[in-house]
Coordinates of C-alpha atoms and ligand atoms in Angstrom, one line a residue:
X1084 CA 38.5 59.0 -21.8
X1085 CA 42.0 59.5 -23.0
X1086 CA 42.7 58.2 -26.4
X1087 CA 45.7 56.2 -27.3
X1088 CA 48.2 58.2 -29.3
X1089 CA 49.7 55.2 -31.1
X1090 CA 49.5 55.7 -34.9
X1091 CA 47.3 53.3 -36.7
X1092 CA 45.7 52.0 -33.5
X1093 CA 42.0 52.4 -32.9
X1094 CA 40.2 52.3 -29.6
X1095 CA 40.1 54.5 -26.6
X1096 CA 41.3 53.7 -23.2
X1097 CA 39.0 53.8 -20.2
X1098 CA 41.8 55.0 -17.9
X1099 CA 43.8 58.1 -17.3
X1100 CA 46.7 56.2 -15.6
X1101 CA 49.7 57.6 -17.5
X1102 CA 51.9 54.6 -16.7
X1103 CA 49.4 52.2 -18.0
X1104 CA 48.7 54.3 -21.2
X1105 CA 52.4 54.7 -21.9
X1106 CA 53.1 51.0 -21.4
X1107 CA 50.2 49.9 -23.6
X1108 CA 51.3 52.3 -26.3
X1109 CA 54.9 51.0 -26.1
X1110 CA 53.9 47.3 -26.2
X1111 CA 51.5 47.9 -29.1
X1112 CA 54.3 49.6 -31.0
X1113 CA 56.4 46.5 -30.4
X1114 CA 53.8 43.9 -31.2
X1115 CA 51.9 45.9 -33.9
X1116 CA 48.4 44.6 -33.5
X1117 CA 45.7 45.5 -35.9
X1118 CA 43.5 46.9 -33.1
X1119 CA 43.4 47.2 -29.4
X1120 CA 40.4 46.2 -27.2
X1121 CA 40.2 47.3 -23.6
X1122 CA 38.3 44.6 -21.7
X1123 CA 35.6 45.8 -19.2
X1124 CA 34.6 42.4 -17.8
X1125 CA 30.9 42.9 -18.8
X1126 CA 28.4 40.3 -19.8
X1127 CA 28.0 41.9 -23.2
X1128 CA 31.8 41.6 -23.7
X1129 CA 31.8 37.9 -22.7
X1130 CA 29.0 37.2 -25.2
X1131 CA 30.7 39.1 -28.0
X1132 CA 34.1 37.5 -27.5
X1133 CA 32.6 34.0 -27.0
X1134 CA 30.7 34.3 -30.3
X1135 CA 33.9 35.5 -32.0
X1136 CA 35.9 32.6 -30.5
X1137 CA 33.2 30.1 -31.8
X1138 CA 33.3 31.7 -35.3
X1139 CA 37.1 31.4 -35.3
X1140 CA 37.0 27.7 -34.2
X1141 CA 38.8 28.6 -30.9
X1142 CA 35.8 27.4 -28.9
X1143 CA 33.4 24.6 -29.6
X1144 CA 30.0 25.1 -28.2
X1145 CA 28.8 22.1 -26.0
X1146 CA 25.2 20.9 -25.8
X1147 CA 23.3 23.7 -24.0
X1148 CA 20.9 21.1 -22.6
X1149 CA 23.7 19.2 -20.9
X1150 CA 26.3 22.0 -20.3
X1151 CA 24.7 25.4 -20.5
X1152 CA 27.2 28.2 -21.2
X1153 CA 30.0 25.7 -21.7
X1154 CA 32.7 25.4 -24.4
X1155 CA 35.5 23.1 -25.4
X1156 CA 38.9 24.3 -26.4
X1157 CA 41.5 22.1 -28.1
X1158 CA 45.0 23.4 -27.7
X1159 CA 47.9 22.6 -29.9
X1160 CA 49.1 19.1 -29.1
X1161 CA 52.6 20.4 -28.4
X1162 CA 51.2 22.9 -25.8
X1163 CA 49.3 21.0 -23.1
X1164 CA 51.1 21.7 -19.8
X1165 CA 53.4 24.1 -18.0
X1166 CA 56.9 24.2 -19.5
X1167 CA 59.3 24.4 -16.5
X1168 CA 62.4 24.1 -18.7
X1169 CA 61.3 27.2 -20.6
X1170 CA 60.3 29.3 -17.5
X1171 CA 62.8 31.8 -16.3
X1172 CA 63.4 34.2 -13.4
X1173 CA 65.3 37.2 -14.7
X1174 CA 67.2 39.0 -12.0
X1175 CA 70.3 41.1 -12.3
X1176 CA 72.2 38.6 -10.0
X1177 CA 72.0 35.0 -10.9
X1178 CA 72.2 34.1 -7.2
X1179 CA 68.9 35.9 -6.6
X1180 CA 67.1 33.3 -8.8
X1181 CA 68.8 30.4 -7.2
X1182 CA 69.7 26.9 -8.3
X1183 CA 66.1 25.7 -8.6
X1184 CA 65.1 28.3 -11.3
X1185 CA 66.2 28.8 -14.8
X1186 CA 67.9 32.2 -14.9
X1187 CA 68.4 34.8 -17.6
X1188 CA 70.0 38.2 -17.2
X1189 CA 67.2 40.7 -17.6
X1190 CA 68.7 42.7 -20.5
X1191 CA 69.5 39.5 -22.4
X1192 CA 66.0 38.2 -21.8
X1193 CA 64.3 41.5 -22.9
X1194 CA 66.5 41.5 -26.0
X1195 CA 65.7 37.9 -26.9
X1196 CA 62.0 38.3 -26.3
X1197 CA 61.7 41.7 -27.9
X1198 CA 62.9 40.0 -31.1
X1199 CA 60.1 37.4 -30.7
X1200 CA 57.4 39.9 -29.8
X1201 CA 58.4 42.3 -32.6
X1202 CA 55.3 42.4 -34.9
X1203 CA 54.0 39.2 -33.3
X1204 CA 50.4 40.6 -33.2
X1205 CA 50.3 41.8 -36.8
X1206 CA 46.8 41.2 -38.1
X1207 CA 45.7 40.2 -34.6
X1208 CA 43.8 42.0 -31.8
X1209 CA 45.6 43.1 -28.6
X1210 CA 43.3 42.7 -25.7
X1211 CA 44.1 44.8 -22.6
X1212 CA 43.0 42.7 -19.6
X1213 CA 43.1 44.6 -16.3
X1214 CA 42.5 42.3 -13.4
X1215 CA 42.6 42.0 -9.6
X1216 CA 44.2 39.2 -7.7
X1217 CA 42.2 39.1 -4.5
X1218 CA 38.9 40.5 -3.4
X1219 CA 38.4 44.0 -4.6
X1220 CA 39.3 46.5 -1.9
X1221 CA 41.3 43.9 0.1
X1222 CA 44.6 45.2 1.5
X1223 CA 46.1 41.9 0.3
X1224 CA 44.9 42.4 -3.3
X1225 CA 47.2 43.3 -6.3
X1226 CA 46.3 44.7 -9.7
X1227 CA 47.8 43.2 -12.9
X1228 CA 47.3 44.1 -16.5
X1229 CA 47.8 41.4 -19.1
X1230 CA 48.2 42.3 -22.8
X1231 CA 47.3 39.3 -24.9
X1232 CA 46.4 38.4 -28.5
X1233 CA 44.4 35.3 -27.3
X1234 CA 40.6 35.4 -26.9
X1235 CA 41.0 32.1 -25.0
X1236 CA 43.2 33.9 -22.4
X1237 CA 40.7 36.8 -22.1
X1238 CA 37.8 34.4 -21.5
X1239 CA 39.8 32.3 -19.0
X1240 CA 41.1 35.4 -17.1
X1241 CA 37.5 36.6 -16.9
X1242 CA 36.7 33.4 -14.9
X1243 CA 39.9 33.1 -12.9
X1244 CA 40.2 36.8 -11.7
X1245 CA 38.2 39.9 -11.0
X1246 CA 38.7 41.3 -14.5
X1247 CA 37.8 44.6 -16.2
X1248 CA 36.4 47.8 -14.9
X1249 CA 36.8 46.9 -11.2
X1250 CA 40.5 46.5 -11.7
X1251 CA 40.9 49.9 -13.4
X1252 CA 38.9 51.4 -10.6
X1253 CA 41.2 49.9 -8.0
X1254 CA 44.2 51.0 -10.0
X1255 CA 43.1 54.6 -10.3
X1256 CA 45.2 57.2 -12.0
X1257 CA 48.5 56.6 -10.2
X1258 CA 48.4 53.0 -8.9
X1259 CA 51.1 50.3 -9.4
X1260 CA 50.3 47.3 -11.5
X1261 CA 52.0 44.1 -12.7
X1262 CA 52.8 44.3 -16.4
X1263 CA 52.0 41.1 -18.2
X1264 CA 52.7 40.6 -21.9
X1265 CA 51.5 37.5 -23.8
X1266 CA 51.6 36.6 -27.4
X1267 CA 50.6 33.2 -28.7
X1268 CA 53.2 33.5 -31.4
X1269 CA 53.3 30.5 -33.7
X1270 CA 53.3 27.9 -30.9
X1271 CA 56.7 26.6 -31.9
X1272 CA 58.2 25.1 -28.7
X1273 CA 61.6 26.4 -29.9
X1274 CA 60.3 29.9 -29.5
X1275 CA 58.4 29.5 -26.2
X1276 CA 59.5 31.5 -23.2
X1277 CA 57.9 32.3 -19.9
X1278 CA 60.0 35.1 -18.4
X1279 CA 59.6 36.8 -15.0
X1280 CA 61.2 40.1 -14.1
X1281 CA 60.6 40.4 -10.4
X1282 CA 62.6 43.7 -10.1
X1283 CA 60.3 45.3 -12.8
X1284 CA 57.0 43.6 -11.7
X1285 CA 56.9 42.3 -15.2
X1286 CA 56.0 39.0 -17.0
X1287 CA 56.6 38.2 -20.6
X1288 CA 55.1 35.0 -22.0
X1289 CA 55.6 34.0 -25.6
X1290 CA 54.6 31.0 -27.8
X1291 CA 52.2 29.1 -25.6
X1292 CA 48.4 29.0 -25.1
X1293 CA 48.3 26.7 -22.1
X1294 CA 46.8 27.9 -18.8
X1295 CA 49.7 27.9 -16.4
X1296 CA 52.0 29.5 -19.0
X1297 CA 49.6 32.2 -20.2
X1298 CA 47.0 33.1 -17.5
X1299 CA 49.5 35.4 -16.1
X1300 CA 47.6 36.2 -12.9
X1301 CA 47.9 32.6 -11.7
X1302 CA 51.2 30.9 -11.3
X1303 CA 53.3 33.8 -12.8
X1304 CA 52.0 36.7 -10.7
X1305 CA 50.3 35.1 -7.8
X1306 CA 53.2 32.7 -7.1
X1307 CA 56.5 33.6 -8.8
X1308 CA 56.2 37.4 -8.6
X1309 CA 54.1 37.1 -5.5
X1310 CA 56.6 35.1 -3.6
X1311 CA 59.3 37.7 -4.4
X1312 CA 57.0 40.5 -3.2
X1313 CA 56.2 38.5 -0.1
X1314 CA 59.9 38.1 0.8
X1315 CA 60.4 41.9 0.5
X1316 CA 57.1 42.9 2.2
X1317 CA 57.0 40.2 4.9
X1318 CA 54.2 37.9 3.8
X1319 CA 53.8 34.5 2.1
X1320 CA 52.6 33.7 -1.4
X1321 CA 52.0 29.9 -1.4
X1322 CA 50.8 27.1 -3.7
X1323 CA 48.1 26.2 -1.2
X1324 CA 44.4 25.5 -1.1
X1325 CA 42.4 27.1 1.8
X1326 CA 39.4 25.4 3.3
X1327 CA 37.2 25.9 6.3
X1328 CA 36.0 22.8 8.2
X1329 CA 33.0 23.2 10.5
X1330 CA 32.2 20.7 13.3
X1331 CA 28.7 19.7 14.4
X1332 CA 29.1 22.1 17.3
X1333 CA 29.6 25.0 14.8
X1334 CA 33.3 25.6 15.3
X1335 CA 35.1 26.5 12.0
X1336 CA 38.8 25.8 11.6
X1337 CA 40.7 27.2 8.6
X1338 CA 43.4 25.1 7.1
X1339 CA 45.9 25.8 4.2
X1340 CA 47.5 22.9 2.4
X1341 CA 50.4 22.8 -0.2
X1342 CA 50.3 19.8 -2.6
X1343 CA 52.2 19.9 -5.9
X1344 CA 50.3 20.3 -9.2
X1345 CA 47.9 17.4 -9.8
X1346 CA 48.3 16.0 -6.2
X1347 CA 44.9 16.7 -4.8
X1348 CA 44.5 20.4 -3.8
X1349 CA 41.2 21.0 -5.7
X1350 CA 39.8 17.7 -4.4
X1351 CA 40.8 18.4 -0.8
X1352 CA 39.5 21.9 -0.9
X1353 CA 36.0 20.7 -2.1
X1354 CA 35.9 17.5 -0.1
X1355 CA 32.5 16.1 1.0
X1356 CA 32.9 14.2 4.4
X1357 CA 31.8 10.5 4.4
X1358 CA 28.4 9.6 5.9
X1359 CA 29.9 8.9 9.4
X1360 CA 30.5 12.7 9.6
X1361 CA 26.9 13.9 9.7
X1362 CA 26.9 17.5 10.8
X1363 CA 30.5 18.2 9.5
X1364 CA 31.0 20.6 6.6
X1365 CA 34.0 21.5 4.5
X1366 CA 33.9 24.8 2.6
X1367 CA 36.3 26.0 -0.1
X1368 CA 38.0 29.3 0.3
X1369 CA 40.6 28.6 -2.5
X1370 CA 41.9 25.5 -4.4
X1371 CA 45.4 26.6 -5.6
X1372 CA 46.9 29.7 -4.2
X1373 CA 47.0 31.4 -0.7
X1374 CA 48.4 34.8 0.1
X1375 CA 49.1 34.9 3.8
X1376 CA 49.9 37.8 6.2
X1377 CA 50.1 38.3 9.9
X1378 CA 47.0 40.0 11.2
X1379 CA 46.9 42.5 14.1
X1380 CA 45.8 39.7 16.3
X1381 CA 49.1 37.8 15.7
X1382 CA 47.5 35.1 13.7
X1383 CA 48.2 34.2 10.1
X1384 CA 45.4 35.3 7.7
X1385 CA 44.9 34.0 4.2
X1386 CA 43.1 35.1 1.1
X1387 CA 42.5 33.2 -2.2
X1388 CA 43.6 35.7 -4.9
X1389 CA 41.7 33.8 -7.6
X1390 CA 38.0 33.9 -8.6
X1391 CA 37.7 30.5 -10.3
X1392 CA 39.2 27.0 -10.6
X1393 CA 41.6 25.8 -13.2
X1394 CA 41.2 22.2 -12.3
X1395 CA 42.4 18.8 -13.5
X1396 CA 39.5 17.0 -15.3
X1397 CA 40.6 13.3 -15.3
X1398 CA 39.6 11.5 -12.2
X1399 CA 36.9 14.0 -11.3
X1400 CA 33.5 12.3 -10.8
X1401 CA 30.4 12.5 -8.6
X1402 CA 32.0 10.2 -6.1
X1403 CA 35.5 11.6 -5.9
X1404 CA 34.5 15.3 -6.2
X1405 CA 30.8 16.1 -6.4
X1406 CA 31.4 19.8 -5.8
X1407 CA 33.8 20.0 -8.8
X1408 CA 31.2 18.2 -10.9
X1409 CA 28.6 20.8 -9.9
X1410 CA 31.1 23.6 -10.5
X1411 CA 31.6 22.4 -14.1
X1412 CA 27.9 22.0 -14.8
X1413 CA 27.6 25.4 -16.5
X1414 CA 29.5 28.5 -17.7
X1415 CA 32.7 26.5 -17.8
X1416 CA 35.5 26.3 -20.4
X1417 CA 37.0 22.9 -20.9
X1418 CA 40.5 22.4 -22.4
X1419 CA 41.6 19.1 -24.1
X1420 CA 38.8 16.9 -22.7
X1421 CA 37.0 14.4 -25.0
X1422 CA 33.5 15.1 -26.5
X1423 CA 30.6 12.7 -26.6
X1424 CA 28.4 12.3 -29.7
X1425 CA 25.7 14.4 -28.1
X1426 CA 28.0 17.3 -27.4
X1427 CA 28.9 16.7 -23.8
X1428 CA 32.3 16.3 -22.3
X1429 CA 34.1 13.2 -21.1
X1430 CA 37.3 12.2 -19.5
X1431 CA 39.0 9.2 -18.0
X1432 CA 37.6 8.5 -14.5
X1433 CA 34.2 10.2 -15.1
X1434 CA 31.0 8.4 -13.8
X1435 CA 29.2 5.7 -15.6
X1436 CA 30.0 3.5 -18.6
X1437 CA 32.8 4.5 -20.9
X1438 CA 31.0 5.8 -24.0
X1439 CA 31.3 3.6 -27.1
X1440 CA 32.4 6.4 -29.3
X1441 CA 34.0 9.8 -28.6
X1442 CA 35.9 12.6 -30.2
X1443 CA 39.3 12.6 -28.5
X1444 CA 41.1 15.7 -27.2
X1445 CA 42.8 16.2 -30.5
X1446 CA 39.4 16.0 -32.4
X1447 CA 40.0 12.5 -33.7
X1448 CA 37.4 9.7 -33.6
X1449 CA 37.9 7.4 -30.6
X1450 CA 36.5 4.0 -29.8
X1451 CA 36.0 2.3 -26.4
X1452 CA 39.0 0.0 -25.7
X1453 CA 41.4 2.2 -27.6
X1454 CA 44.8 2.2 -25.9
X1455 CA 45.1 5.9 -26.1
X1456 CA 43.5 8.3 -23.6
X1457 CA 40.4 10.1 -24.9
X1458 CA 41.1 13.2 -22.7
X1459 CA 44.6 14.5 -22.2
X1460 CA 45.9 13.5 -18.7
X1461 CA 46.3 17.3 -18.0
X1462 CA 43.0 18.3 -19.5
X1463 CA 41.4 21.1 -17.5
X1464 CA 38.2 22.9 -16.6
X1465 CA 38.0 26.6 -15.9
X1466 CA 35.0 27.2 -13.7
X1467 CA 33.7 30.2 -11.8
X1468 CA 34.0 29.7 -8.0
X1469 CA 30.4 30.8 -7.6
X1470 CA 29.4 27.5 -9.2
X1471 CA 30.8 25.6 -6.2
X1472 CA 28.0 24.5 -3.9
X1473 CA 30.7 24.4 -1.1
X1474 CA 32.0 27.9 -1.6
X1475 CA 32.9 29.4 1.7
X1476 CA 31.0 32.6 2.6
X1477 CA 34.5 34.0 3.4
X1478 CA 35.9 33.3 -0.1
X1479 CA 35.6 37.0 -1.1
X1480 CA 36.2 38.4 2.4
X1481 CA 38.7 41.2 2.0
X1482 CA 40.4 40.2 5.3
X1483 CA 40.6 36.5 4.4
X1484 CA 40.5 33.8 7.1
X1485 CA 42.7 32.9 10.0
X1486 CA 44.8 29.8 9.4
X1487 CA 45.1 27.3 12.3
X1488 CA 46.9 24.5 10.4
X1489 CA 49.3 24.3 7.5
X1490 CA 49.6 20.9 5.7
X1491 CA 52.3 19.8 3.4
X1492 CA 51.6 16.8 1.1
X1493 CA 53.4 15.1 -1.8
X1494 CA 52.6 12.2 -4.0
X1495 CA 54.7 9.3 -2.6
X1496 CA 54.1 5.6 -3.3
X1497 CA 56.2 4.8 -0.3
X1498 CA 58.3 6.3 2.6
X1499 CA 56.0 9.1 3.8
X1500 CA 53.3 8.0 6.2
X1501 CA 49.6 9.0 6.0
X1502 CA 49.8 11.9 8.5
X1503 CA 52.1 13.4 11.0
X1504 CA 52.4 16.6 13.0
X1505 CA 55.6 18.7 13.3
X1506 CA 57.1 19.1 16.7
X1507 CA 57.3 22.9 16.2
X1508 CA 57.5 25.6 13.5
X1509 CA 61.1 25.0 12.6
X1510 CA 60.5 21.3 12.3
X1511 CA 57.3 22.0 10.3
X1512 CA 59.4 24.2 7.9
X1513 CA 61.8 21.3 7.6
X1514 CA 58.9 18.9 6.7
X1515 CA 57.8 21.4 4.0
X1516 CA 61.3 22.0 2.8
X1517 CA 62.1 18.3 2.4
X1518 CA 58.9 17.4 0.6
X1519 CA 59.4 15.1 -2.3
X1520 CA 56.7 14.2 -4.9
X1521 CA 56.3 12.1 -7.9
X1522 CA 56.0 14.2 -11.1
X1523 CA 52.6 14.4 -12.8
X1524 CA 51.2 15.4 -16.2
X1525 CA 50.7 19.0 -15.0
X1526 CA 54.2 19.8 -16.4
X1527 CA 55.9 18.5 -19.5
X1528 CA 58.5 15.8 -18.8
X1529 CA 58.6 12.3 -17.4
X1530 CA 55.7 11.4 -15.0
X1531 CA 56.2 9.4 -11.8
X1532 CA 59.7 10.4 -10.9
X1533 CA 60.3 11.5 -7.3
X1534 CA 61.8 15.0 -7.1
X1535 CA 62.3 17.4 -4.2
X1536 CA 59.5 19.9 -4.3
X1537 CA 59.9 22.2 -1.3
X1538 CA 56.4 23.3 -0.1
X1539 CA 55.1 22.4 -3.6
X1540 CA 56.9 25.6 -4.8
X1541 CA 59.7 24.2 -6.8
X1542 CA 58.3 25.4 -10.1
X1543 CA 56.8 28.6 -8.6
X1544 CA 59.3 30.2 -6.2
X1545 CA 60.4 33.5 -7.8
X1546 CA 63.7 33.8 -5.9
X1547 CA 66.5 31.7 -4.3
X1548 CA 65.0 28.6 -2.7
X1549 CA 67.4 28.9 0.3
X1550 CA 66.2 32.5 0.9
X1551 CA 62.6 31.3 0.6
X1552 CA 63.1 28.7 3.3
X1553 CA 64.9 31.2 5.5
X1554 CA 61.9 33.6 4.9
X1555 CA 59.6 30.8 6.2
X1556 CA 61.8 30.4 9.3
X1557 CA 61.9 34.1 9.9
X1558 CA 58.1 34.5 9.7
X1559 CA 57.9 32.7 13.0
X1560 CA 59.2 35.8 14.8
X1561 CA 56.2 37.9 13.5
X1562 CA 53.5 35.3 14.1
X1563 CA 52.5 35.4 17.7
X1564 CA 50.0 32.6 17.2
X1565 CA 51.5 30.4 14.5
X1566 CA 49.4 27.7 12.8
X1567 CA 50.4 24.1 13.6
X1568 CA 52.2 22.3 10.8
X1569 CA 51.3 18.8 9.4
X1570 CA 52.5 16.5 6.7
X1571 CA 50.2 14.1 4.7
X1572 CA 50.5 11.5 1.9
X1573 CA 47.3 10.2 0.3
X1574 CA 49.3 8.2 -2.3
X1575 CA 51.1 5.2 -0.6
X1576 CA 50.8 2.2 -2.8
X1577 CA 50.7 -1.5 -2.1
X1578 CA 52.8 -4.2 -3.7
X1579 CA 50.4 -4.4 -6.7
X1580 CA 50.7 -0.6 -7.2
X1581 CA 47.2 0.2 -5.9
X1582 CA 46.6 3.2 -3.7
X1583 CA 46.2 1.9 -0.1
X1584 CA 44.4 4.8 1.4
X1585 CA 40.9 5.4 -0.1
X1586 CA 41.5 9.2 -0.1
X1587 CA 39.0 11.8 -1.3
X1588 CA 36.1 12.1 1.2
X1589 CA 37.9 9.7 3.6
X1590 CA 40.7 12.3 3.9
X1591 CA 38.1 13.9 6.4
X1592 CA 39.4 11.4 8.9
X1593 CA 42.8 12.8 8.7
X1594 CA 41.4 16.4 8.7
X1595 CA 39.4 15.7 11.8
X1596 CA 42.6 14.5 13.6
X1597 CA 44.4 17.7 12.5
X1598 CA 41.5 19.8 13.8
X1599 CA 41.6 18.0 17.1
X1600 CA 45.3 18.5 17.3
X1601 CA 45.0 22.2 16.5
X1602 CA 42.6 22.6 19.4
X1603 CA 44.7 20.3 21.7
X1604 CA 42.0 17.7 22.1
X1605 CA 43.7 14.4 21.3
X1606 CA 46.9 12.8 22.6
X1607 CA 49.5 11.6 20.1
X1608 CA 52.3 9.2 19.8
X1609 CA 55.8 10.4 19.1
X1610 CA 57.8 8.9 16.3
X1611 CA 61.2 9.9 14.9
X1612 CA 59.4 11.8 12.1
X1613 CA 56.9 13.7 14.2
X1614 CA 53.7 13.1 16.2
X1615 CA 51.2 10.6 14.7
X1616 CA 47.7 9.4 15.6
X1617 CA 47.6 6.9 18.4
X1618 CA 46.1 3.5 17.7
X1619 CA 43.5 4.3 20.4
X1620 CA 42.0 7.9 20.3
X1621 CA 43.6 8.3 16.9
X1622 CA 42.0 8.3 13.4
X1623 CA 38.2 7.7 13.3
X1624 CA 38.0 4.4 11.3
X1625 CA 34.3 3.8 11.8
X1626 CA 32.9 2.9 8.4
X1627 CA 36.3 3.0 6.8
X1628 CA 36.8 0.4 4.1
X1629 CA 40.3 -0.5 5.0
X1630 CA 41.8 -3.6 6.8
X1631 CA 43.9 -3.2 9.9
X1632 CA 46.9 -4.4 8.0
X1633 CA 46.4 -1.9 5.2
X1634 CA 46.1 0.9 7.8
X1635 CA 49.3 -0.2 9.4
X1636 CA 50.9 -0.2 6.0
X1637 CA 49.8 3.3 5.0
X1638 CA 51.0 4.7 8.4
X1639 CA 54.2 2.7 8.6
X1640 CA 57.7 4.2 8.9
X1641 CA 60.4 2.0 7.3
X1642 CA 64.0 2.7 8.4
X1643 CA 65.6 1.6 5.2
X1644 CA 63.3 3.9 3.1
X1645 CA 64.2 6.8 5.4
X1646 CA 67.9 6.2 5.0
X1647 CA 67.4 6.7 1.2
X1648 CA 65.2 9.7 1.8
X1649 CA 67.8 11.3 4.0
X1650 CA 70.4 10.9 1.3
X1651 CA 68.1 12.7 -1.2
X1652 CA 67.5 15.5 1.4
X1653 CA 71.3 15.9 1.7
X1654 CA 71.7 16.3 -2.0
X1655 CA 68.9 18.9 -2.0
X1656 CA 70.4 20.9 0.9
X1657 CA 73.8 20.8 -0.7
X1658 CA 72.3 22.2 -3.9
X1659 CA 71.3 25.3 -2.0
X1660 CA 75.0 25.9 -1.1
X1661 CA 75.7 28.5 1.6
X1662 CA 72.0 29.5 1.5
X1663 CA 70.8 26.2 2.9
X1664 CA 69.4 27.5 6.3
X1665 CA 71.4 26.1 9.2
X1666 CA 68.2 25.6 11.2
X1667 CA 67.1 23.1 8.6
X1668 CA 70.3 21.2 8.1
X1669 CA 70.4 20.8 11.9
X1670 CA 66.9 19.3 11.7
X1671 CA 68.2 16.8 9.3
X1672 CA 71.1 15.9 11.6
X1673 CA 68.6 15.5 14.5
X1674 CA 66.5 13.1 12.4
X1675 CA 69.6 11.1 11.5
X1676 CA 70.4 10.7 15.2
X1677 CA 66.8 9.7 15.9
X1678 CA 67.1 7.1 13.2
X1679 CA 70.3 5.9 14.8
X1680 CA 72.4 5.8 11.7
Ligands
GDP159 P1 45.6 19.7 -7.9 O1 46.2 20.0 -9.2 O2 46.6 19.7 -6.8 O3 44.4 20.6 -7.6 O4 45.0 18.2 -7.9 P2 43.5 17.6 -8.0 O5 42.7 17.8 -6.8 O6 42.9 18.2 -9.3 O7 43.8 16.1 -8.2 C1 44.8 15.6 -9.1 C2 44.6 14.1 -9.4 O8 44.8 13.4 -8.1 C3 43.2 13.8 -9.8 O9 43.3 12.8 -10.8 C4 42.5 13.3 -8.6 O10 41.5 12.3 -8.9 C5 43.7 12.6 -7.8 N1 43.4 12.7 -6.3 C6 43.0 13.8 -5.6 N2 42.9 13.5 -4.3 C7 43.2 12.2 -4.2 C8 43.2 11.3 -3.1 O11 42.9 11.6 -1.9 N3 43.6 10.0 -3.4 C9 43.9 9.6 -4.6 N4 44.3 8.3 -4.8 N5 43.9 10.4 -5.7 C10 43.5 11.7 -5.5
PGA160 P1 47.6 22.9 -10.7 O1 48.2 24.0 -11.6 O2 47.9 21.6 -11.3 O3 48.4 23.0 -9.4 O4 46.1 23.0 -10.5 C1 47.8 24.5 -12.8 C2 48.9 24.4 -13.8 O5 49.9 23.7 -13.5 O6 48.8 25.1 -14.8
MN161 MN1 43.9 22.2 -8.8

């Protein structure tokens, strides 16, 4: 046990790693906490911090009969989602961050934030949170250390990552680690910054308490810094769920899928097939992030670097996602959901009658029929993955799982058909690169506006988007047996604005077709956009509650809509300047000629 040499700081450090000790000392000198607590990840620690959080009003205990081990947290109403406009990639050259990221010069960013962090933990506790992204001992895994003054962050990181002693053990005395610094500050949005320094493997987050901004292992390390490391080290850090689907004959196929935030990753990863699919099973490896590398066998192997689910609460019910409902039945932290009079949680779209009276997400009385939502549209649950009845036995496998299909899917009320398969890898990268999606409540800003969101990575790519797409194209050379690539859209709407495709469990019908295509079992029909299911030998519609006309509608390809789409794609590629990969702009030209315009 080396003790910290910082004057006025109590506590001893359970590590001899000189880099870590020196950095903690330096950051505590900057932030001036009253004390330092090194987190070990133990049950005793969880209990102690939970009790303290309850005493301080940070957590509200829920009814232990209904939700054992569960607590509610209400965040500041100005701090309920990721803040993309306050998120920065700080690289020496502006061009390395690219046109889709906010950029700050590293020295300028350090200076600005040093000012904010200076004394920001006075009277507070600095928690040292060592954590592993990935299964312990996995060659894919990375160690991070987050310094934070928020108990809520500590308790969430405990669920979302392998936190504490295991991480210090993996780090050892000389290991490299990501340096994360977070202070809640005064929650003034004017003084809120999420800054990434990929060249220093460092993240500084100030002035927020919301998940995606402050659980630094998640979007910040696993995606923004991860994607940068992936480009340098020859692998992929992606905003993708990973699932295994097992057929009645016992064959398991692993699939990774990129959908933007609040566009169905958690639901798809936990899907329960409809009754027509007796003998089929879908199991969750991960619901948000995939780290993928080429294995010695020439296939693409993926791990889920996380250990829990930070999921969207509204819309989750026993019909849409029974596995998520089971996952949040105990030992779960809820953020910004509503509370029932008997101390349970509630959100829009939950099962059963809407309760007559509730306490809304801001702690105010709420009555049925009120025009305001009781739960915030981006209210969340943080649940341990062990709670998921459909957890894949491979979820903690250090080697991960071999990926046979990659799916890209946005939220589009029109234009994009239910499913199609790319002609080849380059065309698949083109489908991912040209993804558009309507914005959701997962980030602050207007909801429902179509924006280009390449591979669902727009807010998460830690370097130039053009280089990122080129990296995807280049990966093909090292993957001897590449996954097949698909595009889906669960969100087409009819004229009255209703979703046409029933979605959720019925997405199994699309997944089955994808699995059949992967194994080369069904013929397809070629369209100008890609291969689609044939009307015979295509999607299994047995028991599907959808008229022939509606199915035709949801799978239709409308030339006029595609002309508009191609215009938007052009603007996107132009925005990448000379870094727009030629192979992709050529794909666009080929599509224009197929359209005949
Ligand atoms: P994630 O943030 O990508 O993990 O998205 P979620 O799986 O949490 O879903 C976000 C929202 O989309 C929730 O309100 C879901 O109920 C809804 N959703 C998910 N899958 C489907 C689907 O197949 N069809 C429709 N219509 N909505 C869906
Ligand atoms: P998700 O991301 O919506 O993709 O689950 C979490 C977040 O945005 O903080
Ligand atoms: Mn999710």
